[in-house]
Amino acid sequence: MSAVMETSAGVGEAKPGARPAADATAAGRTTGGAGLQIDRVSKRYGNVHALRETTIDIPRGEFLTILGPSGSGKTTLLTIVAGFEQPTTGDLRVGGRSIVALPPEKRNFGMVFQGYALFPHMT
């Protein structure tokens, strides 16, 4: 089961408390453990909004696809989740515990660059 969250204006325009349409519980699966909560996360570089305030709850075991136009904050959001960037505002939680201060190697998240993962024929 996969879920897609798409906004015409980009990632930062997701509604507060937004969830993917289908989650593991609704699909009748038992996932156990905690998912990822992205709570009002934003990122600014000076006067530039790289990621506008975004809130998403992702259940454990869920597959989420983030779609949006160039410059909408998709990569910025993923680098914040991975721990390579710090958010300007907001919090990331796993099991109710903030992971914002954890370094990437302590977060237990993987990151695969899009070009290699989605387009192996182009490498």
XYZ file of C-alpha atoms in Angstrom:
123
model
C 0.000 0.000 0.000
C 1.346 3.429 -0.810
C 0.142 6.913 -0.139
C 0.721 10.040 -2.149
C 0.495 13.571 -0.828
C 0.521 16.111 -3.619
C 0.032 19.841 -3.467
C 0.035 22.148 -6.456
C 2.007 24.781 -4.538
C 4.530 22.346 -3.097
C 5.364 20.509 0.064
C 5.084 23.530 2.342
C 1.425 23.975 1.565
C 0.338 20.676 3.166
C -2.519 21.258 5.594
C -1.765 21.053 9.326
C -2.435 17.542 10.582
C -2.531 16.194 7.030
C -2.142 12.446 6.674
C -1.756 10.260 3.648
C -5.109 8.936 2.444
C -4.240 5.310 3.186
C -2.322 4.217 6.242
C -1.156 0.878 7.593
C -4.006 0.639 10.105
C -6.664 1.284 7.477
C -5.098 -1.379 5.284
C -5.562 -3.927 8.061
C -1.847 -4.354 8.727
C -0.223 -4.293 12.126
C 2.894 -2.200 11.925
C 3.859 -1.829 15.583
C 6.205 0.861 16.786
C 6.109 4.515 15.961
C 6.031 6.433 12.743
C 7.426 9.835 11.920
C 5.666 13.061 12.881
C 6.717 16.181 11.025
C 5.244 19.026 13.053
C 5.212 22.564 11.611
C 8.686 22.192 10.121
C 10.010 25.073 8.031
C 13.388 26.125 6.651
C 14.622 29.587 5.737
C 17.903 30.717 4.270
C 17.928 34.434 5.023
C 14.786 35.851 3.410
C 14.211 32.772 1.243
C 11.615 30.191 2.330
C 13.099 26.865 1.209
C 10.319 24.987 3.037
C 7.146 26.576 4.308
C 5.527 25.222 7.479
C 4.730 21.548 6.907
C 2.937 18.983 9.078
C 2.675 15.316 8.107
C 2.091 12.172 10.207
C 3.589 9.082 8.589
C 2.702 5.733 10.210
C 5.479 3.170 10.658
C 5.852 1.004 7.580
C 4.028 3.472 5.338
C 5.427 4.369 1.929
C 4.998 8.076 1.200
C 5.679 9.821 -2.071
C 6.262 13.570 -2.015
C 5.395 15.289 -5.279
C 5.737 18.925 -6.201
C 7.303 21.356 -8.649
C 10.964 22.358 -8.608
C 11.735 24.609 -5.668
C 8.771 23.448 -3.586
C 10.855 22.095 -0.685
C 10.816 18.337 -1.332
C 14.572 17.834 -1.044
C 14.821 20.304 1.835
C 12.220 18.326 3.786
C 14.042 15.044 3.154
C 17.432 16.453 4.173
C 15.856 17.758 7.405
C 14.326 14.339 8.126
C 17.682 12.656 7.424
C 19.427 15.114 9.771
C 21.669 16.808 7.210
C 19.927 20.167 7.790
C 18.275 21.652 10.878
C 14.762 23.096 10.562
C 14.286 26.799 11.221
C 11.061 26.001 13.088
C 9.116 22.908 14.050
C 9.879 19.441 15.329
C 10.410 15.889 14.091
C 9.249 13.095 16.397
C 9.484 9.316 16.391
C 7.415 7.658 19.100
C 6.695 11.073 20.600
C 10.429 11.732 21.066
C 12.041 14.657 19.284
C 14.849 13.677 16.919
C 15.784 17.202 15.768
C 18.948 17.250 17.881
C 20.034 13.739 16.841
C 22.822 13.490 14.265
C 22.052 11.609 11.019
C 23.774 8.404 12.135
C 21.528 8.174 15.232
C 18.206 8.656 13.405
C 17.964 5.217 11.802
C 16.748 6.678 8.504
C 18.262 5.916 5.140
C 18.702 8.279 2.236
C 19.123 7.305 -1.396
C 19.788 9.958 -3.977
C 16.963 10.206 -6.484
C 19.088 9.804 -9.601
C 20.441 6.431 -8.514
C 17.277 5.103 -6.924
C 14.709 6.067 -9.523
C 16.728 6.285 -12.701
C 19.514 3.632 -12.573
C 19.697 3.578 -16.372
C 20.980 7.189 -16.271
C 24.060 6.473 -14.122
